[in-house]
mmCIF file of C-alpha atoms and ligand atoms in Angstrom:
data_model
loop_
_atom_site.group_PDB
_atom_site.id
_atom_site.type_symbol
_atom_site.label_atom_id
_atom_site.label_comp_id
_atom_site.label_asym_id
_atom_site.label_seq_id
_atom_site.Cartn_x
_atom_site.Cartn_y
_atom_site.Cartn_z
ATOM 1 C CA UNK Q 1 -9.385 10.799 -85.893
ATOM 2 C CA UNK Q 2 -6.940 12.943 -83.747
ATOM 3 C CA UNK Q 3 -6.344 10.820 -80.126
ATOM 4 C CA UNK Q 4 -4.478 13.000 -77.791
ATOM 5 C CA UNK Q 5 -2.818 10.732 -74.421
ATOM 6 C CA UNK Q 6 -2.866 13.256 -71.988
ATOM 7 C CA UNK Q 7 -0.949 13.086 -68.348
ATOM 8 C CA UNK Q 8 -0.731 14.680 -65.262
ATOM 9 C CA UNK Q 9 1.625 14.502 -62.519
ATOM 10 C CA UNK Q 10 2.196 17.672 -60.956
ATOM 11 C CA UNK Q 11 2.296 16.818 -57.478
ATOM 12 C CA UNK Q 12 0.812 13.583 -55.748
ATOM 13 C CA UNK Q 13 -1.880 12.099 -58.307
ATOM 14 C CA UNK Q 14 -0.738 10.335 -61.286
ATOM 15 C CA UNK Q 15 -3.146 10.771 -64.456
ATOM 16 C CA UNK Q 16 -3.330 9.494 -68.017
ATOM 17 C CA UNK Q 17 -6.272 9.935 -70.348
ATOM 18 C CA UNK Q 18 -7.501 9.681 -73.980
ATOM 19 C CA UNK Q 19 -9.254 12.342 -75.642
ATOM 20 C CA UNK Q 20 -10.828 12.271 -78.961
ATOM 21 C CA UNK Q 21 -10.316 15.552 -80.245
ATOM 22 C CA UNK Q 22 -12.515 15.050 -83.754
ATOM 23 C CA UNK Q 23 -15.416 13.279 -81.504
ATOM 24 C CA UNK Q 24 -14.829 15.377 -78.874
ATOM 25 C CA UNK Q 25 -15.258 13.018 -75.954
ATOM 26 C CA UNK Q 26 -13.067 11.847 -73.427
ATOM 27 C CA UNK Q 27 -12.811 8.145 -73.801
ATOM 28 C CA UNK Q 28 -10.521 7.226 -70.653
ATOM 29 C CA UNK Q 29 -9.162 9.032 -67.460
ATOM 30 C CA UNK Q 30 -7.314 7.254 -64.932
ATOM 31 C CA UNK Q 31 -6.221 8.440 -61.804
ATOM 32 C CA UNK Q 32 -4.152 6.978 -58.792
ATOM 33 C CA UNK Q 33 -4.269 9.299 -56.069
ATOM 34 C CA UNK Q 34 -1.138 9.026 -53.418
ATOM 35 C CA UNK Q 35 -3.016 10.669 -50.440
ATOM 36 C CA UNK Q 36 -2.511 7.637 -48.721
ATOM 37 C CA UNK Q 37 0.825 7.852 -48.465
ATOM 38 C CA UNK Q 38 0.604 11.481 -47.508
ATOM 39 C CA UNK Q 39 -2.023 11.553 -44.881
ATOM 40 C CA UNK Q 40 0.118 11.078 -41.775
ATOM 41 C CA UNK Q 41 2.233 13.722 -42.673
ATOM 42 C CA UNK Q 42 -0.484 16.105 -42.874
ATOM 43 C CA UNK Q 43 0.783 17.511 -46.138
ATOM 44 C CA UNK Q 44 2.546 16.028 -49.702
ATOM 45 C CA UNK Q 45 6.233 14.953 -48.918
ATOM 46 C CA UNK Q 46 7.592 15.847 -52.176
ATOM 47 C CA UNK Q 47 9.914 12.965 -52.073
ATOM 48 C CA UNK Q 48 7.684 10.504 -51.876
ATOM 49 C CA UNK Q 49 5.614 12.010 -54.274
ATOM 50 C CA UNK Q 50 8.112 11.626 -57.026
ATOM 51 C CA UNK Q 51 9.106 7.894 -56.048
ATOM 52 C CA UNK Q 52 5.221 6.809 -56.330
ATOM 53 C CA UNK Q 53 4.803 8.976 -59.868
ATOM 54 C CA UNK Q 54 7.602 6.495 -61.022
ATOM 55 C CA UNK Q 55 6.328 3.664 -59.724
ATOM 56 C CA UNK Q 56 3.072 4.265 -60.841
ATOM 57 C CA UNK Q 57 3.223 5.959 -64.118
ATOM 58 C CA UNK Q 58 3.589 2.697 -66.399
ATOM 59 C CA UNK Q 59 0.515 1.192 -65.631
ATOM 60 C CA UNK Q 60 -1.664 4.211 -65.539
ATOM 61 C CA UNK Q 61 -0.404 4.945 -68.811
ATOM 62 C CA UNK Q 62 -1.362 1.319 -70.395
ATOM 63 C CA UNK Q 63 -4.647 1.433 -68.380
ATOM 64 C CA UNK Q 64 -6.012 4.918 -69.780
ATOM 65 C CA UNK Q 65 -5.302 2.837 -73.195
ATOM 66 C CA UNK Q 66 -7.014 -0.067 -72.255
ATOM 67 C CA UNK Q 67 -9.731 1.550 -71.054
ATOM 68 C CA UNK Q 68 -10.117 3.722 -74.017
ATOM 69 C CA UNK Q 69 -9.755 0.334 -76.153
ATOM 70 C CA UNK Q 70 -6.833 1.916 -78.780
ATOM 71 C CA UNK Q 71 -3.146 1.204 -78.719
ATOM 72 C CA UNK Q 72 -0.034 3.193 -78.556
ATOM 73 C CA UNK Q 73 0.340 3.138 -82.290
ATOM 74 C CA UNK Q 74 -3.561 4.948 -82.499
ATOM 75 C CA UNK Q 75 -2.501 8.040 -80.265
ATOM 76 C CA UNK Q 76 -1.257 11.103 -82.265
ATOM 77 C CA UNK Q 77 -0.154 13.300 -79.552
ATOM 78 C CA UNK Q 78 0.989 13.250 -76.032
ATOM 79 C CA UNK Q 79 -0.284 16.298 -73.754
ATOM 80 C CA UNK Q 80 1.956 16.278 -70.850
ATOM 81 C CA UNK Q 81 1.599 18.684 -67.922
ATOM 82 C CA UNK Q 82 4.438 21.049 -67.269
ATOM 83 C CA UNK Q 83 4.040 22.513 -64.208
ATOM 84 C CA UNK Q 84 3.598 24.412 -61.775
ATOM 85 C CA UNK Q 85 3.977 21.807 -59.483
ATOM 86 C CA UNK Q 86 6.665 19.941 -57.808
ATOM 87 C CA UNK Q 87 9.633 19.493 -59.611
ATOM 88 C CA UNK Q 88 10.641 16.035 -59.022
ATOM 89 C CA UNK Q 89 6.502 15.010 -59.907
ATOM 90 C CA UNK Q 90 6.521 17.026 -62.998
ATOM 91 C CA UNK Q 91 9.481 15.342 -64.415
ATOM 92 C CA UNK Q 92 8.609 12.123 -64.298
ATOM 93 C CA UNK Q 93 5.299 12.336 -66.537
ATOM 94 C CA UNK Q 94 7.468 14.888 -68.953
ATOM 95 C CA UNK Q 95 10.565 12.435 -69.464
ATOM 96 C CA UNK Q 96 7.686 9.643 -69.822
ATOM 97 C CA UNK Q 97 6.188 11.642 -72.143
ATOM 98 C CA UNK Q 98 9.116 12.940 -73.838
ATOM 99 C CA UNK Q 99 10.083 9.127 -74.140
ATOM 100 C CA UNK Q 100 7.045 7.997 -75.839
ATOM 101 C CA UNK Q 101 6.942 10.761 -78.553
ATOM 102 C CA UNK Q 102 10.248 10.049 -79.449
ATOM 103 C CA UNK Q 103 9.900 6.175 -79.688
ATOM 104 C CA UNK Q 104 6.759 6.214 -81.657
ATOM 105 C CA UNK Q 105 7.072 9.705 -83.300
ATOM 106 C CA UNK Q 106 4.204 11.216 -81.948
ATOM 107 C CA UNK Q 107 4.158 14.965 -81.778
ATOM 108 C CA UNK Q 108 4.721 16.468 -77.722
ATOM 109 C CA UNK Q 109 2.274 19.520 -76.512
ATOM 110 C CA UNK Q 110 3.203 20.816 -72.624
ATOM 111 C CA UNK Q 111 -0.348 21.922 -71.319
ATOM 112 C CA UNK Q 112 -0.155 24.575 -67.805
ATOM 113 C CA UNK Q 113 -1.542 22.315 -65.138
ATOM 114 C CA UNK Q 114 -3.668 26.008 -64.653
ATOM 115 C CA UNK Q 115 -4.685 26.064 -68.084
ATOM 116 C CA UNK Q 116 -5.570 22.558 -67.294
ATOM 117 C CA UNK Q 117 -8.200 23.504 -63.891
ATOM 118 C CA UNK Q 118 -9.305 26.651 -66.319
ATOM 119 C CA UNK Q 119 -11.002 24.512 -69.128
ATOM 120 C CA UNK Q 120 -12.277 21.370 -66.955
ATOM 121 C CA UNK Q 121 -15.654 23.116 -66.612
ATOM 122 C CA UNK Q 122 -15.705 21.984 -70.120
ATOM 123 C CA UNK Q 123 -15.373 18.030 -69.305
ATOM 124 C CA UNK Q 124 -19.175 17.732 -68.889
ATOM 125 C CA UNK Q 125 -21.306 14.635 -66.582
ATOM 126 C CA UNK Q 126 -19.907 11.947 -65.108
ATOM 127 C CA UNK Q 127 -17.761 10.245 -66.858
ATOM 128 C CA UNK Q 128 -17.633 6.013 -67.232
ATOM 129 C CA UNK Q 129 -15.474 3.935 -69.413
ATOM 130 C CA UNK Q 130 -18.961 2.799 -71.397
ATOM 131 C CA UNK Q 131 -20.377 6.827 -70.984
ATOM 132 C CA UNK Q 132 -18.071 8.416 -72.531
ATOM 133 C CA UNK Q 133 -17.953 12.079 -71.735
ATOM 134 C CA UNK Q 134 -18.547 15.043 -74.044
ATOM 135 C CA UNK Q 135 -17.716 18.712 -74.173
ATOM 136 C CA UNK Q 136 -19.652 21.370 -72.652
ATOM 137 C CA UNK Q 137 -20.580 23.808 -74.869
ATOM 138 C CA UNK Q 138 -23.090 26.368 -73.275
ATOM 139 C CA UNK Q 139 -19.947 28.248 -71.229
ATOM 140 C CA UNK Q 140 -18.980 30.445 -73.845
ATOM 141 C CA UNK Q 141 -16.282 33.329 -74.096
ATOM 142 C CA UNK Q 142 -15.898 35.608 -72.311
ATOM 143 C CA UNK Q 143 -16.743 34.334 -69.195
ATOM 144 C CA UNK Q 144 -15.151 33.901 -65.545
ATOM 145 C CA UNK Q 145 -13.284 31.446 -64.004
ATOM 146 C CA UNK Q 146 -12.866 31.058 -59.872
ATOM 147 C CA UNK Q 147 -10.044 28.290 -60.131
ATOM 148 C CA UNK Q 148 -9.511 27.413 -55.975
ATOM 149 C CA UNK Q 149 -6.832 24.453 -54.691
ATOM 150 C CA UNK Q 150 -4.526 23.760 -52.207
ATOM 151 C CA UNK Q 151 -1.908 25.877 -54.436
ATOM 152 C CA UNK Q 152 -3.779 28.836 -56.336
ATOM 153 C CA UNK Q 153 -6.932 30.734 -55.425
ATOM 154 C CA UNK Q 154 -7.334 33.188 -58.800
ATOM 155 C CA UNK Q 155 -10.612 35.025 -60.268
ATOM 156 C CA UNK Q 156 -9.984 35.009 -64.098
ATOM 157 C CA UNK Q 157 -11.752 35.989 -67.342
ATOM 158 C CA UNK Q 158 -11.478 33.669 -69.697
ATOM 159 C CA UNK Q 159 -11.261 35.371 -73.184
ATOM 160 C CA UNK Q 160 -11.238 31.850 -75.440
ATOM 161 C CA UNK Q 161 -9.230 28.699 -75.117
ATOM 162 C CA UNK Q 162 -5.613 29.024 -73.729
ATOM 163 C CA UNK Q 163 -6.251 33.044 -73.503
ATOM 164 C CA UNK Q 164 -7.382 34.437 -69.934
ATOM 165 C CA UNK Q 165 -6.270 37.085 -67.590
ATOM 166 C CA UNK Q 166 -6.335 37.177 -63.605
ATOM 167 C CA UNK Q 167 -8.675 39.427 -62.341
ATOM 168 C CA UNK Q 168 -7.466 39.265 -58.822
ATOM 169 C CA UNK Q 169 -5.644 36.639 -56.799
ATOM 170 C CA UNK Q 170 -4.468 35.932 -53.141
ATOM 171 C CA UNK Q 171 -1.821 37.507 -51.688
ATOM 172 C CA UNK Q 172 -0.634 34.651 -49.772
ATOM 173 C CA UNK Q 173 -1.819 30.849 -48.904
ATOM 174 C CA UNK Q 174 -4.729 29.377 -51.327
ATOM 175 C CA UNK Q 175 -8.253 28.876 -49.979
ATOM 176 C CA UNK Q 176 -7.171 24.778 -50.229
ATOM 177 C CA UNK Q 177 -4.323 25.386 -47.979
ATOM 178 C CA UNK Q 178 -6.345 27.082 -45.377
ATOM 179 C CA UNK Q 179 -8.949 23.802 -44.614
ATOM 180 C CA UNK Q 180 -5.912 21.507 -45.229
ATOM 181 C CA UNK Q 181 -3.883 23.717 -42.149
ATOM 182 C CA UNK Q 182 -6.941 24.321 -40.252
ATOM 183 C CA UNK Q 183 -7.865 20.702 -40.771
ATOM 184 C CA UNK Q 184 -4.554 19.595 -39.401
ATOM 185 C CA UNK Q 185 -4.904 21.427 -35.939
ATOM 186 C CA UNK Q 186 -8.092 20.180 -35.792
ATOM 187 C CA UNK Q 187 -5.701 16.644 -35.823
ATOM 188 C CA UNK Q 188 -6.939 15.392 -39.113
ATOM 189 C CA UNK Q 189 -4.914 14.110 -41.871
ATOM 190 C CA UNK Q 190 -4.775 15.559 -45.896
ATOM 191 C CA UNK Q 191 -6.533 16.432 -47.041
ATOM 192 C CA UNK Q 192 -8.121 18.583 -44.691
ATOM 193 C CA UNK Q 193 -11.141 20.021 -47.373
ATOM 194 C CA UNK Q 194 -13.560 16.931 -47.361
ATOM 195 C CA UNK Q 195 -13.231 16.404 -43.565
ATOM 196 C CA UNK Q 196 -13.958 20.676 -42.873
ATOM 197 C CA UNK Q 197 -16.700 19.874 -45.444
ATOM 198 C CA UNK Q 198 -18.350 16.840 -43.470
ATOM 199 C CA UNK Q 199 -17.850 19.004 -39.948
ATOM 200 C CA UNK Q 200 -19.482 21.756 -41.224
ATOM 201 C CA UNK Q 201 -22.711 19.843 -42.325
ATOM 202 C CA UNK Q 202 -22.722 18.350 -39.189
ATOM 203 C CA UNK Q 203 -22.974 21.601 -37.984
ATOM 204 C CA UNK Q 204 -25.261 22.755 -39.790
ATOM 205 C CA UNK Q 205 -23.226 25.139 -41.973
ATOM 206 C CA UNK Q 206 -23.952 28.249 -39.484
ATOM 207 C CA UNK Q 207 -21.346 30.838 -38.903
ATOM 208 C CA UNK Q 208 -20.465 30.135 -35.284
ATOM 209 C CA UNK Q 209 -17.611 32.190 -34.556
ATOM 210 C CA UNK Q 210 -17.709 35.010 -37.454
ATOM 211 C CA UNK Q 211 -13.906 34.709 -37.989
ATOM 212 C CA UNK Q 212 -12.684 38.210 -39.809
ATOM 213 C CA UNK Q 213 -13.090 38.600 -43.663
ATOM 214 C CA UNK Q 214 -10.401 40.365 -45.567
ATOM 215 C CA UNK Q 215 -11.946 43.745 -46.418
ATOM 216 C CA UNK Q 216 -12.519 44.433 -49.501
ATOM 217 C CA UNK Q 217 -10.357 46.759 -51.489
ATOM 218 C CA UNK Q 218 -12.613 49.164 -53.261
ATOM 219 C CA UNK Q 219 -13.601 47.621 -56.532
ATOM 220 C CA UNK Q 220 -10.552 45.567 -56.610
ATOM 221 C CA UNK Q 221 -10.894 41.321 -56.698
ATOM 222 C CA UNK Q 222 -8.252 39.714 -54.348
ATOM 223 C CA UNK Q 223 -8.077 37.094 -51.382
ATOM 224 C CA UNK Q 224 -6.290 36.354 -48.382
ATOM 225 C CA UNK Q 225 -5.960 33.811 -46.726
ATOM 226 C CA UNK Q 226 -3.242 33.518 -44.231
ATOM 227 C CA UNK Q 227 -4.494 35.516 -41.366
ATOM 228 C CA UNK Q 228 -7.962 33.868 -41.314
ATOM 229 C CA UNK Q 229 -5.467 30.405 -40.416
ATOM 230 C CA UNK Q 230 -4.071 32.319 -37.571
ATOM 231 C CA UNK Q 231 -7.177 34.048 -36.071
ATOM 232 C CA UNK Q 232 -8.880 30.619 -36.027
ATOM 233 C CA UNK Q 233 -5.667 29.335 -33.963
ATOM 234 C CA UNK Q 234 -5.998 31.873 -31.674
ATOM 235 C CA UNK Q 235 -9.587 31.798 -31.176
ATOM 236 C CA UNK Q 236 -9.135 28.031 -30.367
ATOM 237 C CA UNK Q 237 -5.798 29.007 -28.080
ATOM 238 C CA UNK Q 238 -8.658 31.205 -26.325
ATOM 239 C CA UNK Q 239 -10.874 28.915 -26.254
ATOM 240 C CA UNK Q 240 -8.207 26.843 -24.314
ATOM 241 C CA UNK Q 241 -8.564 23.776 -27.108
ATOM 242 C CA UNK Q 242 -5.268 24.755 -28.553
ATOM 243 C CA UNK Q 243 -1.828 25.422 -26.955
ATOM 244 C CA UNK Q 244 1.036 26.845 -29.153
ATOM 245 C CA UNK Q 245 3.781 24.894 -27.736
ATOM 246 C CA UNK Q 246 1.869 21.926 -26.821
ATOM 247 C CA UNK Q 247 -0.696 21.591 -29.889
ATOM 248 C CA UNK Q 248 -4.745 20.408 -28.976
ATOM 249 C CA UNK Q 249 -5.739 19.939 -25.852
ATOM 250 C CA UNK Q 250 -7.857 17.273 -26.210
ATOM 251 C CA UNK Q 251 -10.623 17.303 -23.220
ATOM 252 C CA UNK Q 252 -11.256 20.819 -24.465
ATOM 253 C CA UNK Q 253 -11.493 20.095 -28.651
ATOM 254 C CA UNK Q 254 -14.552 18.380 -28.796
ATOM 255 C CA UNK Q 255 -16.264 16.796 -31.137
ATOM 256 C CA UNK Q 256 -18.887 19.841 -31.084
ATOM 257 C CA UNK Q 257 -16.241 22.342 -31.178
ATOM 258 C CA UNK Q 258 -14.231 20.713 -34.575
ATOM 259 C CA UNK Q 259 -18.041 21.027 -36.050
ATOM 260 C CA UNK Q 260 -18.336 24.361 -35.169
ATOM 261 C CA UNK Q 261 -14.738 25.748 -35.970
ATOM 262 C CA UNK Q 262 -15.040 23.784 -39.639
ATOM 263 C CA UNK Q 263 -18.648 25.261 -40.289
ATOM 264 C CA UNK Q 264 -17.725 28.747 -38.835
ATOM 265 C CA UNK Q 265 -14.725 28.236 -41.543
ATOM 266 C CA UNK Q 266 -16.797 27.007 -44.391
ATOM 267 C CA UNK Q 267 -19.255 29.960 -44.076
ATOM 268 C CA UNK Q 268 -16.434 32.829 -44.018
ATOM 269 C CA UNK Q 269 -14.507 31.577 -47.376
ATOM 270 C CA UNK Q 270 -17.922 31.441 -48.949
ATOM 271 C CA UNK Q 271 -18.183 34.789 -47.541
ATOM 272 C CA UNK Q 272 -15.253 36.094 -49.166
ATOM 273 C CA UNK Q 273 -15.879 34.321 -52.207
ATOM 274 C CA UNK Q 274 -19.865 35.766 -53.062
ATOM 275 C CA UNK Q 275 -17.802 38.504 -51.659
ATOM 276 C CA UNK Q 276 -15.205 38.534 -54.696
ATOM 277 C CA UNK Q 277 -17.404 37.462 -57.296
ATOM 278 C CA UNK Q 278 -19.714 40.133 -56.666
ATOM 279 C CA UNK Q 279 -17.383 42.629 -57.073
ATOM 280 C CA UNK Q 280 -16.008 40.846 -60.113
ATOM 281 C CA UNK Q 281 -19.734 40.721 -61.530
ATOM 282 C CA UNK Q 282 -19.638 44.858 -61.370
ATOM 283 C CA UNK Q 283 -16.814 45.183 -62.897
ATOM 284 C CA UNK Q 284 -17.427 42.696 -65.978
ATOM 285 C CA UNK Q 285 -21.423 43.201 -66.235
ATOM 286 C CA UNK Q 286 -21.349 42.016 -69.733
ATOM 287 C CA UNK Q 287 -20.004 37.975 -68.837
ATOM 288 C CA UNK Q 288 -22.933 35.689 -69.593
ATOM 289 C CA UNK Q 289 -20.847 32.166 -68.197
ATOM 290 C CA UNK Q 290 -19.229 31.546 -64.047
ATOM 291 C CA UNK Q 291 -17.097 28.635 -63.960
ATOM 292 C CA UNK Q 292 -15.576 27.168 -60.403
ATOM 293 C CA UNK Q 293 -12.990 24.574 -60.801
ATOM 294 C CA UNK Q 294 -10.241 22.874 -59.014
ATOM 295 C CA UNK Q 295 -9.917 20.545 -55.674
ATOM 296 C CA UNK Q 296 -12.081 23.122 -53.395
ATOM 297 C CA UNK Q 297 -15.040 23.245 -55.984
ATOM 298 C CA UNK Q 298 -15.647 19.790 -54.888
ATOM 299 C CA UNK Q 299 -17.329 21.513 -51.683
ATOM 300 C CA UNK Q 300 -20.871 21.704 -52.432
ATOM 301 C CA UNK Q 301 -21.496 24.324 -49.814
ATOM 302 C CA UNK Q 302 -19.320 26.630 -51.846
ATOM 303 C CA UNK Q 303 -20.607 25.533 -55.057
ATOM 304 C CA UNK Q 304 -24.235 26.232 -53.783
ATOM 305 C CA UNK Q 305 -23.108 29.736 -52.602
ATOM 306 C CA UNK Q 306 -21.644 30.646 -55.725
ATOM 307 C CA UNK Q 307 -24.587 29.545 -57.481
ATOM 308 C CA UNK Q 308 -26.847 31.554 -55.423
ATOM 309 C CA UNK Q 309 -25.285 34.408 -56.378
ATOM 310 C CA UNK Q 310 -25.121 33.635 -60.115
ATOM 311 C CA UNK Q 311 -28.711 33.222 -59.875
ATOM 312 C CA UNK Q 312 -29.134 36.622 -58.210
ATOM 313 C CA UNK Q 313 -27.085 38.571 -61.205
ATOM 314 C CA UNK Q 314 -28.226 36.256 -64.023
ATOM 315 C CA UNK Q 315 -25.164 34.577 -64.918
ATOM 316 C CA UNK Q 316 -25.277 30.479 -66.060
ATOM 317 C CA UNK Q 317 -23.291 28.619 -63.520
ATOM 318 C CA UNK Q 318 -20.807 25.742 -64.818
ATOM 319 C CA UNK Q 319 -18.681 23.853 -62.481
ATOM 320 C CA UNK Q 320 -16.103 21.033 -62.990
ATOM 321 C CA UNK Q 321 -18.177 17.607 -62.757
ATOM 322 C CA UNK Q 322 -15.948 16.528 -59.028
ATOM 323 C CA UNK Q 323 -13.779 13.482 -60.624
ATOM 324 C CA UNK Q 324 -11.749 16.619 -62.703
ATOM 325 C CA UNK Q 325 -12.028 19.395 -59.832
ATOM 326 C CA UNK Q 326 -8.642 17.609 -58.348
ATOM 327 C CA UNK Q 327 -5.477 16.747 -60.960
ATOM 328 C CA UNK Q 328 -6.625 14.527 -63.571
ATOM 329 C CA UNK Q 329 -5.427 14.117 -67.099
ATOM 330 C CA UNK Q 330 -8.578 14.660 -68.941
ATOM 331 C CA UNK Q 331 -8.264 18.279 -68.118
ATOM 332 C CA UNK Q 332 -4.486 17.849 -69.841
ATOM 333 C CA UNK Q 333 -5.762 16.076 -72.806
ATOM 334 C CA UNK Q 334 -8.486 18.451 -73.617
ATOM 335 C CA UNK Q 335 -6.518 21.634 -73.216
ATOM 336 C CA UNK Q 336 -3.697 19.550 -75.316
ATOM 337 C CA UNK Q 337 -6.331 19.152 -77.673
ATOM 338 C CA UNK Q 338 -6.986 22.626 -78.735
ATOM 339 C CA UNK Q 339 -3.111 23.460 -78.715
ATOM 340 C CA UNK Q 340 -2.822 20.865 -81.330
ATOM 341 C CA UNK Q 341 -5.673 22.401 -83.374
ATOM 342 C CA UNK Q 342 -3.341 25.596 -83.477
ATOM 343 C CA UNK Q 343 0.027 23.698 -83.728
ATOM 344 C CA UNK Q 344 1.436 24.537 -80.658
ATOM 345 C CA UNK Q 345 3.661 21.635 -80.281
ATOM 346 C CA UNK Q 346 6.744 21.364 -78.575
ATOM 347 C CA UNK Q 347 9.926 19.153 -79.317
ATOM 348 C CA UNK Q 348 12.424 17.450 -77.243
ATOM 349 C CA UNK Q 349 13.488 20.132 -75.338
ATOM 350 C CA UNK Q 350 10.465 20.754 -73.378
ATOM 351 C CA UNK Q 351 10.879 21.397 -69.537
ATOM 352 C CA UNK Q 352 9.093 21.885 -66.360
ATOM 353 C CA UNK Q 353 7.701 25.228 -65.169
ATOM 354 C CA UNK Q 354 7.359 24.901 -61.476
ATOM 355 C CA UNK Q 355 6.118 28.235 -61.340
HETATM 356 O O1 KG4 R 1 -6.704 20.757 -57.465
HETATM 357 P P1 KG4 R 1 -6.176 19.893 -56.373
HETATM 358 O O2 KG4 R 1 -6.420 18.422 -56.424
HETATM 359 O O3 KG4 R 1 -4.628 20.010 -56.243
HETATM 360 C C1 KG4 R 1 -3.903 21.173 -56.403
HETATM 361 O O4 KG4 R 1 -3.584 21.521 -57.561
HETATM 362 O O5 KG4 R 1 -3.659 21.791 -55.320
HETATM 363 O O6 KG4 R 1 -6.755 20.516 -55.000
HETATM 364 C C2 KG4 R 1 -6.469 19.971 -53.736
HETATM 365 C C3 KG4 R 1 -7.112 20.870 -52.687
HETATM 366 C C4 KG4 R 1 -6.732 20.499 -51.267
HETATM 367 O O7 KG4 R 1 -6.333 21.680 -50.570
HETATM 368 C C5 KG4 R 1 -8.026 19.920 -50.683
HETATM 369 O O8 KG4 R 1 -8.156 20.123 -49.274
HETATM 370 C C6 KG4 R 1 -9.065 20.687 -51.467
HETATM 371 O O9 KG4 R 1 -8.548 20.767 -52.785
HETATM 372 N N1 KG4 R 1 -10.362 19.989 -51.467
HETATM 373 C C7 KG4 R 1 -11.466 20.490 -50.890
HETATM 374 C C8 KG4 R 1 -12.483 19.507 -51.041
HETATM 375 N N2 KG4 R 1 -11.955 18.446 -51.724
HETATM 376 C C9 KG4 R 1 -10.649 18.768 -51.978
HETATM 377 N N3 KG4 R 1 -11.682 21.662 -50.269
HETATM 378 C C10 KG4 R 1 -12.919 21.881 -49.782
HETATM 379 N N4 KG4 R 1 -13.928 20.980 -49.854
HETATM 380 C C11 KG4 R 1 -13.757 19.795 -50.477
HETATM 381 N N5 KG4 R 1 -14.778 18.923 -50.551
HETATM 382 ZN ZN1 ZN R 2 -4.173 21.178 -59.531
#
């Protein structure tokens, strides 16, 4: 039995899991989440990220072990995420882990947080300490990956485990970015994705305002991001719910209006995702397998979107199950898992990539 502990702590959730490479299940993930502490800054204060990794990191660590029911002495190998991410998060769970291998002479693999998001369509159902998960394995290679959060929005194809290449990419800010910015003139804390999500249904999910799509590029895949943020500023300054030295004007952003600016919002990144995909679909007609993963395939609006147009051009539709769409360490400790199958282990001198 090969146990890999795998953890995550790229930015502001702390992780640690157990995954049973032979059995191929995941037998614990444990998450604490710091978005408390973040909300009222509308945005992850990098400093207190790293204080609340080190606080927490010790007991996450001993409760993905308890919950997994094996001791420090059963693990084999550590998984530890090594970026990108923020620097000061990302060093906490690698000296941790860098500690523990050392200690109890366990081998050391650093896992790419994106790798991670990549393979956690493979992390199948829900997972509960007495249901323990297992591996999807209808996905299948080649196939492609839309892999959106509040850092990277990238279409890739996915040639086997650890290999993939980006189809296209955005140019500037990540789809997550855009509802967490939007979100905040809209005066709502982070992260701003689940509120847009619950304003939109309100709304009905109907495309209001039409804000402007990027244009596609001929046949190439790519997203941007940035000046869809600034036209829906505008059209609020317009509106007169928004004033760029003052901020909201509250008698003027109602209730109604937040609905409609979230839904109008919700419908034109789904947009430009079918959008994308389509054009990715074209150009790779042969891909049997779609995969969305990371924080913004929690959104079911965009998950049903995407797997409309799966339907449409044939292709099976995975998704990460929601509990590993944001950071988690399951997604560490499987993608650790196949990098120990081909030896890829590190030693000591392992560092952080923040990019
Ligand atoms: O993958 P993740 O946890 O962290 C990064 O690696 O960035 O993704 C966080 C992002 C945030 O931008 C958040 O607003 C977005 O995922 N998000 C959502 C939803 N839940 C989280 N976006 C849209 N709809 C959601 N339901
Ligand atoms: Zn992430």
């Amino acid at each position: 039995m090969t146990l890999i502990l795998g953890i995550e702590t790229s930015c502001d959730e702390t992780g640690a899991a157990v995954y049973d490479l032979e059995q191929q299940r995941i037998l614990s993930s444990v998450i604490f989440s710091q978005i408390k502490e973040h909300e009222k800054y509308g945005g992850v204060v990098p400093e207190i990220a790293s204080r609340s990794q080190l606080e927490k990191i010790n007991s996450i660590i001993c409760a993905s072990l308890q919950e997994a029911n094996v001791s420090i002495d059963q693990i084999d190998v550590v998984a530890v995420a090594q970026g990108p991410g923020l620097a000061g998060s990302l060093f906490v769970g690698l000296c941790f882990a860098k500690g523990i291998a050392w200690s109890y002479n366990k081998k050391l693999v650093g896992v790419n947080h994106l790798d991670g998001h990549v393979f956690s369509s493979f992390l199948k159902g829900v997972f509960t300490p007495s249901n323990n998960l297992t591996i999807e394995q209808n996905i299948g290679f080649p196939h492609l990956c839309l892999s959106v959060s509040g850092g990277h929005t990238s279409l890739y194809l996915v040639k086997d485990f650890g290999s993939y290449d980006v189809v296209g990419q955005t140019i500037d800010d990540a789809a997550g970015e855009a509802f967490d910015k939007i979100a905040k003139v809209l005066g709502f804390g982070y992260p701003g994705g689940p509120i847009i999500e619950k304003l939109a249904q309100q709304a009905g999910f109907q495309d209001y305002f039409h804000y402007p799509r990027t244009k596609p590029r001929g046949q190439e895949v790519f997203f941007s991001f940035s000046g869809l943020k600034t036209a829906v500023l505008y059209d609020l300054v317009k509106r007169g719910a928004y004033d760029l030295n003052v901020g909201p004007i509250v008698q003027n952003l109602t209730d109604e209006l937040k609905q409609q600016v979230a839904s109008s919002l919700l419908v034109c990144i789904g947009d430009i995702f079918v959008n994308n995909v389509k054009i990715a679909f074209k150009k790779y007609p042969n891909i049997k397998s779609f995969t969305f993963v990371g924080g913004v395939a929690c959104n079911k609006y965009l998950r049903s979107r995407l797997e409309l147009i799966c339907n449409k051009y044939q292709k099976n539709f995975f998704f990460a199950p929601p509990q590993f769409c944001t950071d988690n360490a399951a997604m560490i400790a499987f993608v650790g898992g196949y990098k120990a199958l081909k030896n890829e282990f590190s030693d000591l001198t392992l560092d952080i990539k923040i990019t």
